[in-house]
Amino acid sequence: MLPRVGIRGTHLARDADEHEFGSDDTDTKLRLVRDYLSAYATALRPKFNHLWYIDAFAGTGSRSVKHPARPGDFMNVEDVPERVEKRPGSARIGLEISPAFDRVILMDSKPRHIAALEALKVEHPHRDIHVVPGDCNRFIQDQLAKTNWASKRAALFLDPYGMEVEWATLKAIASTEAIDVWYLFSLEGLYRNAAHDINDVDQVKRAALTKLLGTDEWERELYSVHQPPTDLFDYTPPEERRRNADVAGLEAYVTRRLREIFPMVLDPYALPVGRKPQRFSLYCMISNKDGKALGLARRIGDHILKAGK
Ligand SMILES: C[S@@+](CC[C@H](N)C(=O)[O-])C[C@H]1O[C@@H](n2cnc3c(N)ncnc32)[C@H](O)[C@@H]1O
């Protein structure tokens, strides 16, 4: 598709699949997922006739990257107008993988994004594409986990903006023993909600953290009693409960929790690359308990994650 070009300062009409999100790190994330899907489909194609790609936070299928307008300079170089470039999002990437997935399931909760995914389905009339509107947590827990997985295998991508993935959803995926998962975990969501002082974590935040981490034990594990020093007038302030885990400690806690439900969780990939503070941890997790399947997934996943560094 040609880039959409507008004159600086004018309003650009919105395309149906316009979805502006992420940064350069989004390209890194999508490249890692693409490489895994490609290696996964190649390795499993000879063994399975039912290979699925499931995109639980599918977006519109495209990612819009805005290149801002640049004014001309004294060398008489002309004004460069704003340009919007379309890059494939995870749904299009899943459809482009060769050998092709037998079924592609695309979910999203936003009606405009669902309309764009329906249009993507029309673009590919010979593919078995299912567009599922609504909260993916419900669909995964109520339908996907209850599918007969005996002769099927799937790769599933969880790419939320923030803390939308419920722990019960991860447990439902793990229970299939047939799905490999890439999960973009919002470490930023965790450290913003798990404030340094426990008194700053209100009931809404507590409930969100418990849903995300699958236990209310996080409070005991991540916080400890801290006694502020006595002041000049010998006043001893009351004890405080403060978070004892820094960003690395929070990531280690999440990794430990995930390893309680998935037989294999590769060491996470930190995003943004090489910049602090880390905002996301990209996890590759395998639900199949079979030793050979785990060995294969580790070889593919480790290779891709190391090559991505
Ligand atoms: C970061 S974007 C996904 C981008 C997409 N993976 C891509 O590469 O183009 C997150 C998407 O999740 C959707 N979303 C948010 N909460 C959701 C939920 N509970 N269930 C399904 N989709 C949800 C949003 O509408 C948005 O399209």
GROMACS .gro file of C-alpha atoms and ligand atoms in nm:
model
  336
    1MET     CA    1   0.000   0.000   0.000
    2LEU     CA    2   0.127   0.349  -0.079
    3PRO     CA    3   0.211   0.574   0.214
    4ARG     CA    4  -0.066   0.821   0.297
    5VAL     CA    5   0.067   1.172   0.245
    6GLY     CA    6  -0.083   1.493   0.384
    7ILE     CA    7   0.019   1.857   0.366
    8ARG     CA    8   0.155   1.991   0.692
    9GLY     CA    9  -0.120   2.127   0.912
   10THR     CA   10  -0.409   1.967   0.723
   11HIS     CA   11  -0.626   1.692   0.862
   12LEU     CA   12  -0.563   1.346   0.717
   13ALA     CA   13  -0.866   1.121   0.664
   14ARG     CA   14  -0.845   0.812   0.884
   15ASP     CA   15  -0.807   0.470   0.721
   16ALA     CA   16  -1.032   0.193   0.858
   17ASP     CA   17  -0.733  -0.006   0.983
   18GLU     CA   18  -0.540   0.290   1.126
   19HIS     CA   19  -0.382   0.195   1.459
   20GLU     CA   20  -0.099   0.404   1.591
   21PHE     CA   21   0.087   0.237   1.879
   22GLY     CA   22   0.433   0.142   2.000
   23SER     CA   23   0.780   0.252   1.894
   24ASP     CA   24   1.093   0.104   1.732
   25ASP     CA   25   1.070  -0.164   2.000
   26THR     CA   26   0.737  -0.271   1.854
   27ASP     CA   27   0.925  -0.367   1.537
   28THR     CA   28   1.171  -0.571   1.748
   29LYS     CA   29   0.887  -0.746   1.931
   30LEU     CA   30   0.701  -0.826   1.609
   31ARG     CA   31   1.022  -0.949   1.442
   32LEU     CA   32   1.088  -1.193   1.729
   33VAL     CA   33   0.730  -1.321   1.716
   34ARG     CA   34   0.742  -1.351   1.335
   35ASP     CA   35   1.068  -1.549   1.352
   36TYR     CA   36   0.923  -1.783   1.613
   37LEU     CA   37   0.598  -1.838   1.419
   38SER     CA   38   0.794  -1.912   1.104
   39ALA     CA   39   1.026  -2.166   1.273
   40TYR     CA   40   0.732  -2.315   1.466
   41ALA     CA   41   0.518  -2.367   1.154
   42THR     CA   42   0.813  -2.518   0.964
   43ALA     CA   43   0.896  -2.761   1.247
   44LEU     CA   44   0.539  -2.871   1.323
   45ARG     CA   45   0.390  -2.876   0.970
   46PRO     CA   46   0.504  -3.233   0.892
   47LYS     CA   47   0.352  -3.364   1.218
   48PHE     CA   48   0.019  -3.177   1.250
   49ASN     CA   49  -0.268  -3.104   1.011
   50HIS     CA   50  -0.427  -2.860   1.252
   51LEU     CA   51  -0.182  -2.580   1.322
   52TRP     CA   52  -0.342  -2.260   1.451
   53TYR     CA   53  -0.227  -1.905   1.508
   54ILE     CA   54  -0.424  -1.725   1.780
   55ASP     CA   55  -0.385  -1.349   1.817
   56ALA     CA   56  -0.569  -1.248   2.134
   57PHE     CA   57  -0.495  -0.872   2.108
   58ALA     CA   58  -0.495  -0.849   1.730
   59GLY     CA   59  -0.547  -0.474   1.679
   60THR     CA   60  -0.640  -0.386   1.320
   61GLY     CA   61  -0.383  -0.596   1.135
   62SER     CA   62  -0.172  -0.289   1.066
   63ARG     CA   63   0.050  -0.051   1.253
   64SER     CA   64   0.054   0.316   1.149
   65VAL     CA   65   0.384   0.493   1.196
   66LYS     CA   66   0.368   0.872   1.165
   67HIS     CA   67   0.668   1.056   1.020
   68PRO     CA   68   0.620   1.421   1.120
   69ALA     CA   69   0.627   1.709   0.871
   70ARG     CA   70   0.961   1.888   0.831
   71PRO     CA   71   0.982   2.255   0.729
   72GLY     CA   72   1.208   2.354   0.441
   73ASP     CA   73   1.530   2.534   0.529
   74PHE     CA   74   1.730   2.833   0.397
   75MET     CA   75   1.894   2.605   0.139
   76ASN     CA   76   1.552   2.613  -0.033
   77VAL     CA   77   1.482   2.251   0.043
   78GLU     CA   78   1.104   2.209   0.016
   79ASP     CA   79   0.870   2.136   0.308
   80VAL     CA   80   0.833   1.765   0.367
   81PRO     CA   81   0.469   1.689   0.453
   82GLU     CA   82   0.359   1.451   0.725
   83ARG     CA   83   0.363   1.092   0.608
   84VAL     CA   84   0.186   0.791   0.757
   85GLU     CA   85   0.351   0.459   0.686
   86LYS     CA   86   0.159   0.132   0.723
   87ARG     CA   87   0.347  -0.168   0.858
   88PRO     CA   88   0.201  -0.514   0.916
   89GLY     CA   89   0.071  -0.576   1.267
   90SER     CA   90   0.066  -0.917   1.434
   91ALA     CA   91  -0.254  -1.035   1.259
   92ARG     CA   92  -0.113  -0.975   0.910
   93ILE     CA   93   0.218  -1.127   1.018
   94GLY     CA   94   0.037  -1.443   1.132
   95LEU     CA   95  -0.136  -1.466   0.794
   96GLU     CA   96   0.193  -1.417   0.603
   97ILE     CA   97   0.376  -1.705   0.774
   98SER     CA   98   0.485  -1.986   0.544
   99PRO     CA   99   0.402  -2.273   0.570
  100ALA     CA  100   0.059  -2.127   0.640
  101PHE     CA  101  -0.138  -2.183   0.960
  102ASP     CA  102  -0.455  -2.390   0.900
  103ARG     CA  103  -0.666  -2.163   1.115
  104VAL     CA  104  -0.612  -1.806   1.231
  105ILE     CA  105  -0.815  -1.672   1.524
  106LEU     CA  106  -0.813  -1.293   1.568
  107MET     CA  107  -0.962  -1.136   1.879
  108ASP     CA  108  -1.009  -0.775   1.985
  109SER     CA  109  -1.240  -0.587   2.218
  110LYS     CA  110  -1.269  -0.265   2.013
  111PRO     CA  111  -1.549  -0.253   1.751
  112ARG     CA  112  -1.343  -0.042   1.505
  113HIS     CA  113  -1.056  -0.293   1.526
  114ILE     CA  114  -1.300  -0.583   1.477
  115ALA     CA  115  -1.432  -0.414   1.160
  116ALA     CA  116  -1.073  -0.388   1.029
  117LEU     CA  117  -1.011  -0.755   1.112
  118GLU     CA  118  -1.331  -0.852   0.927
  119ALA     CA  119  -1.196  -0.659   0.625
  120LEU     CA  120  -0.868  -0.852   0.658
  121LYS     CA  121  -1.071  -1.173   0.647
  122VAL     CA  122  -1.243  -1.058   0.325
  123GLU     CA  123  -0.895  -0.987   0.180
  124HIS     CA  124  -0.806  -1.355   0.234
  125PRO     CA  125  -1.114  -1.548   0.110
  126HIS     CA  126  -0.931  -1.883   0.095
  127ARG     CA  127  -0.802  -1.877   0.452
  128ASP     CA  128  -0.982  -2.015   0.759
  129ILE     CA  129  -1.000  -1.696   0.967
  130HIS     CA  130  -1.219  -1.648   1.275
  131VAL     CA  131  -1.271  -1.298   1.410
  132VAL     CA  132  -1.379  -1.299   1.774
  133PRO     CA  133  -1.507  -0.973   1.926
  134GLY     CA  134  -1.496  -0.901   2.299
  135ASP     CA  135  -1.269  -0.966   2.594
  136CYS     CA  136  -1.017  -1.235   2.497
  137ASN     CA  137  -0.999  -1.352   2.859
  138ARG     CA  138  -1.356  -1.477   2.833
  139PHE     CA  139  -1.304  -1.654   2.497
  140ILE     CA  140  -0.978  -1.821   2.604
  141GLN     CA  141  -1.113  -1.937   2.941
  142ASP     CA  142  -1.460  -2.041   2.817
  143GLN     CA  143  -1.393  -2.179   2.467
  144LEU     CA  144  -1.030  -2.227   2.379
  145ALA     CA  145  -0.936  -2.415   2.693
  146LYS     CA  146  -1.230  -2.652   2.634
  147THR     CA  147  -1.129  -2.735   2.273
  148ASN     CA  148  -1.009  -3.091   2.208
  149TRP     CA  149  -0.638  -3.031   2.149
  150ALA     CA  150  -0.535  -3.395   2.092
  151SER     CA  151  -0.448  -3.348   1.722
  152LYS     CA  152  -0.396  -2.972   1.723
  153ARG     CA  153  -0.115  -2.734   1.810
  154ALA     CA  154  -0.122  -2.354   1.831
  155ALA     CA  155   0.097  -2.050   1.878
  156LEU     CA  156  -0.075  -1.770   2.069
  157PHE     CA  157   0.030  -1.407   2.102
  158LEU     CA  158  -0.073  -1.194   2.400
  159ASP     CA  159   0.006  -0.833   2.317
  160PRO     CA  160  -0.199  -0.612   2.553
  161TYR     CA  161  -0.146  -0.239   2.609
  162GLY     CA  162  -0.119  -0.299   2.986
  163MET     CA  163  -0.242  -0.540   3.253
  164GLU     CA  164  -0.541  -0.688   3.063
  165VAL     CA  165  -0.433  -1.054   3.074
  166GLU     CA  166  -0.589  -1.236   3.370
  167TRP     CA  167  -0.390  -1.504   3.549
  168ALA     CA  168  -0.684  -1.741   3.497
  169THR     CA  169  -0.634  -1.694   3.121
  170LEU     CA  170  -0.270  -1.806   3.146
  171LYS     CA  171  -0.378  -2.108   3.350
  172ALA     CA  172  -0.641  -2.195   3.089
  173ILE     CA  173  -0.376  -2.177   2.813
  174ALA     CA  174  -0.129  -2.387   3.013
  175SER     CA  175  -0.400  -2.650   3.073
  176THR     CA  176  -0.427  -2.721   2.696
  177GLU     CA  177  -0.067  -2.860   2.691
  178ALA     CA  178  -0.079  -2.776   2.319
  179ILE     CA  179  -0.017  -2.400   2.292
  180ASP     CA  180   0.310  -2.204   2.277
  181VAL     CA  181   0.264  -1.847   2.400
  182TRP     CA  182   0.443  -1.518   2.347
  183TYR     CA  183   0.335  -1.276   2.620
  184LEU     CA  184   0.430  -0.909   2.633
  185PHE     CA  185   0.412  -0.850   3.008
  186SER     CA  186   0.374  -0.488   3.119
  187LEU     CA  187   0.635  -0.455   3.392
  188GLU     CA  188   0.555  -0.084   3.388
  189GLY     CA  189   0.192  -0.165   3.474
  190LEU     CA  190   0.319  -0.374   3.765
  191TYR     CA  191   0.558  -0.116   3.911
  192ARG     CA  192   0.314   0.171   3.866
  193ASN     CA  193   0.037  -0.015   4.048
  194ALA     CA  194   0.258  -0.179   4.311
  195ALA     CA  195   0.361   0.159   4.458
  196HIS     CA  196   0.666   0.183   4.685
  197ASP     CA  197   0.448   0.250   4.991
  198ILE     CA  198   0.173  -0.010   5.036
  199ASN     CA  199  -0.061   0.265   5.163
  200ASP     CA  200  -0.059   0.406   4.810
  201VAL     CA  201  -0.198   0.081   4.668
  202ASP     CA  202  -0.575   0.129   4.685
  203GLN     CA  203  -0.839  -0.145   4.659
  204VAL     CA  204  -0.877  -0.106   4.279
  205LYS     CA  205  -0.500  -0.148   4.229
  206ARG     CA  206  -0.487  -0.441   4.470
  207ALA     CA  207  -0.763  -0.621   4.280
  208ALA     CA  208  -0.591  -0.553   3.944
  209LEU     CA  209  -0.258  -0.687   4.075
  210THR     CA  210  -0.423  -0.999   4.214
  211LYS     CA  211  -0.596  -1.065   3.879
  212LEU     CA  212  -0.266  -1.014   3.696
  213LEU     CA  213  -0.053  -1.229   3.927
  214GLY     CA  214  -0.311  -1.490   4.027
  215THR     CA  215  -0.259  -1.456   4.401
  216ASP     CA  216  -0.282  -1.196   4.678
  217GLU     CA  217   0.049  -1.332   4.811
  218TRP     CA  218   0.227  -1.059   4.609
  219GLU     CA  219   0.179  -0.825   4.904
  220ARG     CA  220   0.370  -1.053   5.142
  221GLU     CA  221   0.634  -1.144   4.881
  222LEU     CA  222   0.706  -0.799   4.743
  223TYR     CA  223   0.669  -0.577   5.054
  224SER     CA  224   0.850  -0.573   5.388
  225VAL     CA  225   0.834  -0.370   5.706
  226HIS     CA  226   1.057  -0.067   5.708
  227GLN     CA  227   1.128   0.144   6.016
  228PRO     CA  228   1.197   0.511   5.926
  229PRO     CA  229   1.478   0.661   6.140
  230THR     CA  230   1.410   0.859   6.458
  231ASP     CA  231   1.423   1.235   6.391
  232LEU     CA  232   1.616   1.514   6.567
  233PHE     CA  233   1.343   1.545   6.835
  234ASP     CA  234   1.355   1.171   6.917
  235TYR     CA  235   1.026   1.112   6.740
  236THR     CA  236   1.006   0.760   6.595
  237PRO     CA  237   0.770   0.756   6.297
  238PRO     CA  238   0.536   0.456   6.261
  239GLU     CA  239   0.653   0.151   6.068
  240GLU     CA  240   0.598   0.151   5.694
  241ARG     CA  241   0.547  -0.138   5.454
  242ARG     CA  242   0.757  -0.070   5.148
  243ARG     CA  243   0.818  -0.261   4.826
  244ASN     CA  244   1.148  -0.446   4.857
  245ALA     CA  245   1.167  -0.551   4.491
  246ASP     CA  246   1.313  -0.319   4.228
  247VAL     CA  247   1.229  -0.356   3.858
  248ALA     CA  248   1.461  -0.658   3.820
  249GLY     CA  249   1.312  -0.811   4.137
  250LEU     CA  250   0.959  -0.765   4.004
  251GLU     CA  251   1.053  -0.933   3.677
  252ALA     CA  252   1.213  -1.223   3.870
  253TYR     CA  253   0.891  -1.260   4.071
  254VAL     CA  254   0.675  -1.268   3.757
  255THR     CA  255   0.907  -1.524   3.596
  256ARG     CA  256   0.889  -1.744   3.906
  257ARG     CA  257   0.508  -1.726   3.906
  258LEU     CA  258   0.484  -1.812   3.535
  259ARG     CA  259   0.717  -2.111   3.589
  260GLU     CA  260   0.465  -2.246   3.841
  261ILE     CA  261   0.207  -2.299   3.566
  262PHE     CA  262   0.404  -2.350   3.241
  263PRO     CA  263   0.651  -2.641   3.210
  264MET     CA  264   0.892  -2.407   3.031
  265VAL     CA  265   0.933  -2.029   3.040
  266LEU     CA  266   1.238  -1.889   2.859
  267ASP     CA  267   1.428  -1.602   3.019
  268PRO     CA  268   1.236  -1.286   2.925
  269TYR     CA  269   1.350  -1.032   2.666
  270ALA     CA  270   1.365  -0.677   2.805
  271LEU     CA  271   1.199  -0.394   2.612
  272PRO     CA  272   1.287  -0.120   2.528
  273VAL     CA  273   1.618  -0.266   2.414
  274GLY     CA  274   1.918  -0.128   2.608
  275ARG     CA  275   1.721   0.152   2.775
  276LYS     CA  276   1.618   0.198   3.139
  277PRO     CA  277   1.372   0.173   3.293
  278GLN     CA  278   1.258  -0.152   3.136
  279ARG     CA  279   0.889  -0.125   3.047
  280PHE     CA  280   0.806  -0.473   2.921
  281SER     CA  281   0.924  -0.832   2.953
  282LEU     CA  282   0.858  -1.045   2.647
  283TYR     CA  283   0.803  -1.406   2.752
  284CYS     CA  284   0.805  -1.724   2.545
  285MET     CA  285   0.619  -1.999   2.734
  286ILE     CA  286   0.547  -2.358   2.638
  287SER     CA  287   0.249  -2.553   2.769
  288ASN     CA  288   0.332  -2.895   2.618
  289LYS     CA  289   0.495  -3.118   2.882
  290ASP     CA  290   0.647  -3.360   2.631
  291GLY     CA  291   1.027  -3.361   2.655
  292LYS     CA  292   1.083  -3.357   2.277
  293ALA     CA  293   0.839  -3.067   2.227
  294LEU     CA  294   1.008  -2.873   2.508
  295GLY     CA  295   1.354  -2.938   2.362
  296LEU     CA  296   1.247  -2.815   2.019
  297ALA     CA  297   1.073  -2.506   2.156
  298ARG     CA  298   1.378  -2.421   2.368
  299ARG     CA  299   1.614  -2.451   2.070
  300ILE     CA  300   1.394  -2.230   1.852
  301GLY     CA  301   1.311  -1.977   2.127
  302ASP     CA  302   1.666  -1.946   2.265
  303HIS     CA  303   1.809  -1.900   1.915
  304ILE     CA  304   1.556  -1.626   1.829
  305LEU     CA  305   1.589  -1.443   2.160
  306LYS     CA  306   1.972  -1.452   2.148
  307ALA     CA  307   1.980  -1.340   1.783
  308GLY     CA  308   1.745  -1.055   1.880
  309LYS     CA  309   1.991  -0.910   2.136
  310LIG     C1  310  -0.105  -0.319   2.159
  310LIG     S1  311  -0.253  -0.340   2.072
  310LIG     C2  312  -0.223  -0.488   1.981
  310LIG     C3  313  -0.143  -0.467   1.859
  310LIG     C4  314  -0.136  -0.587   1.766
  310LIG     N1  315  -0.088  -0.704   1.833
  310LIG     C5  316  -0.052  -0.557   1.646
  310LIG     O1  317   0.065  -0.600   1.639
  310LIG     O2  318  -0.102  -0.488   1.555
  310LIG     C6  319  -0.367  -0.400   2.192
  310LIG     C7  320  -0.502  -0.435   2.135
  310LIG     O3  321  -0.575  -0.507   2.234
  310LIG     C8  322  -0.712  -0.469   2.229
  310LIG     N2  323  -0.768  -0.506   2.361
  310LIG     C9  324  -0.759  -0.440   2.479
  310LIG     N3  325  -0.816  -0.512   2.578
  310LIG    C10  326  -0.859  -0.629   2.521
  310LIG    C11  327  -0.922  -0.746   2.571
  310LIG     N4  328  -0.952  -0.758   2.701
  310LIG     N5  329  -0.950  -0.846   2.484
  310LIG    C12  330  -0.918  -0.835   2.353
  310LIG     N6  331  -0.858  -0.726   2.300
  310LIG    C13  332  -0.829  -0.625   2.383
  310LIG    C14  333  -0.709  -0.322   2.193
  310LIG     O4  334  -0.831  -0.281   2.132
  310LIG    C15  335  -0.590  -0.317   2.096
  310LIG     O5  336  -0.633  -0.335   1.964
   0.00000   0.00000   0.00000
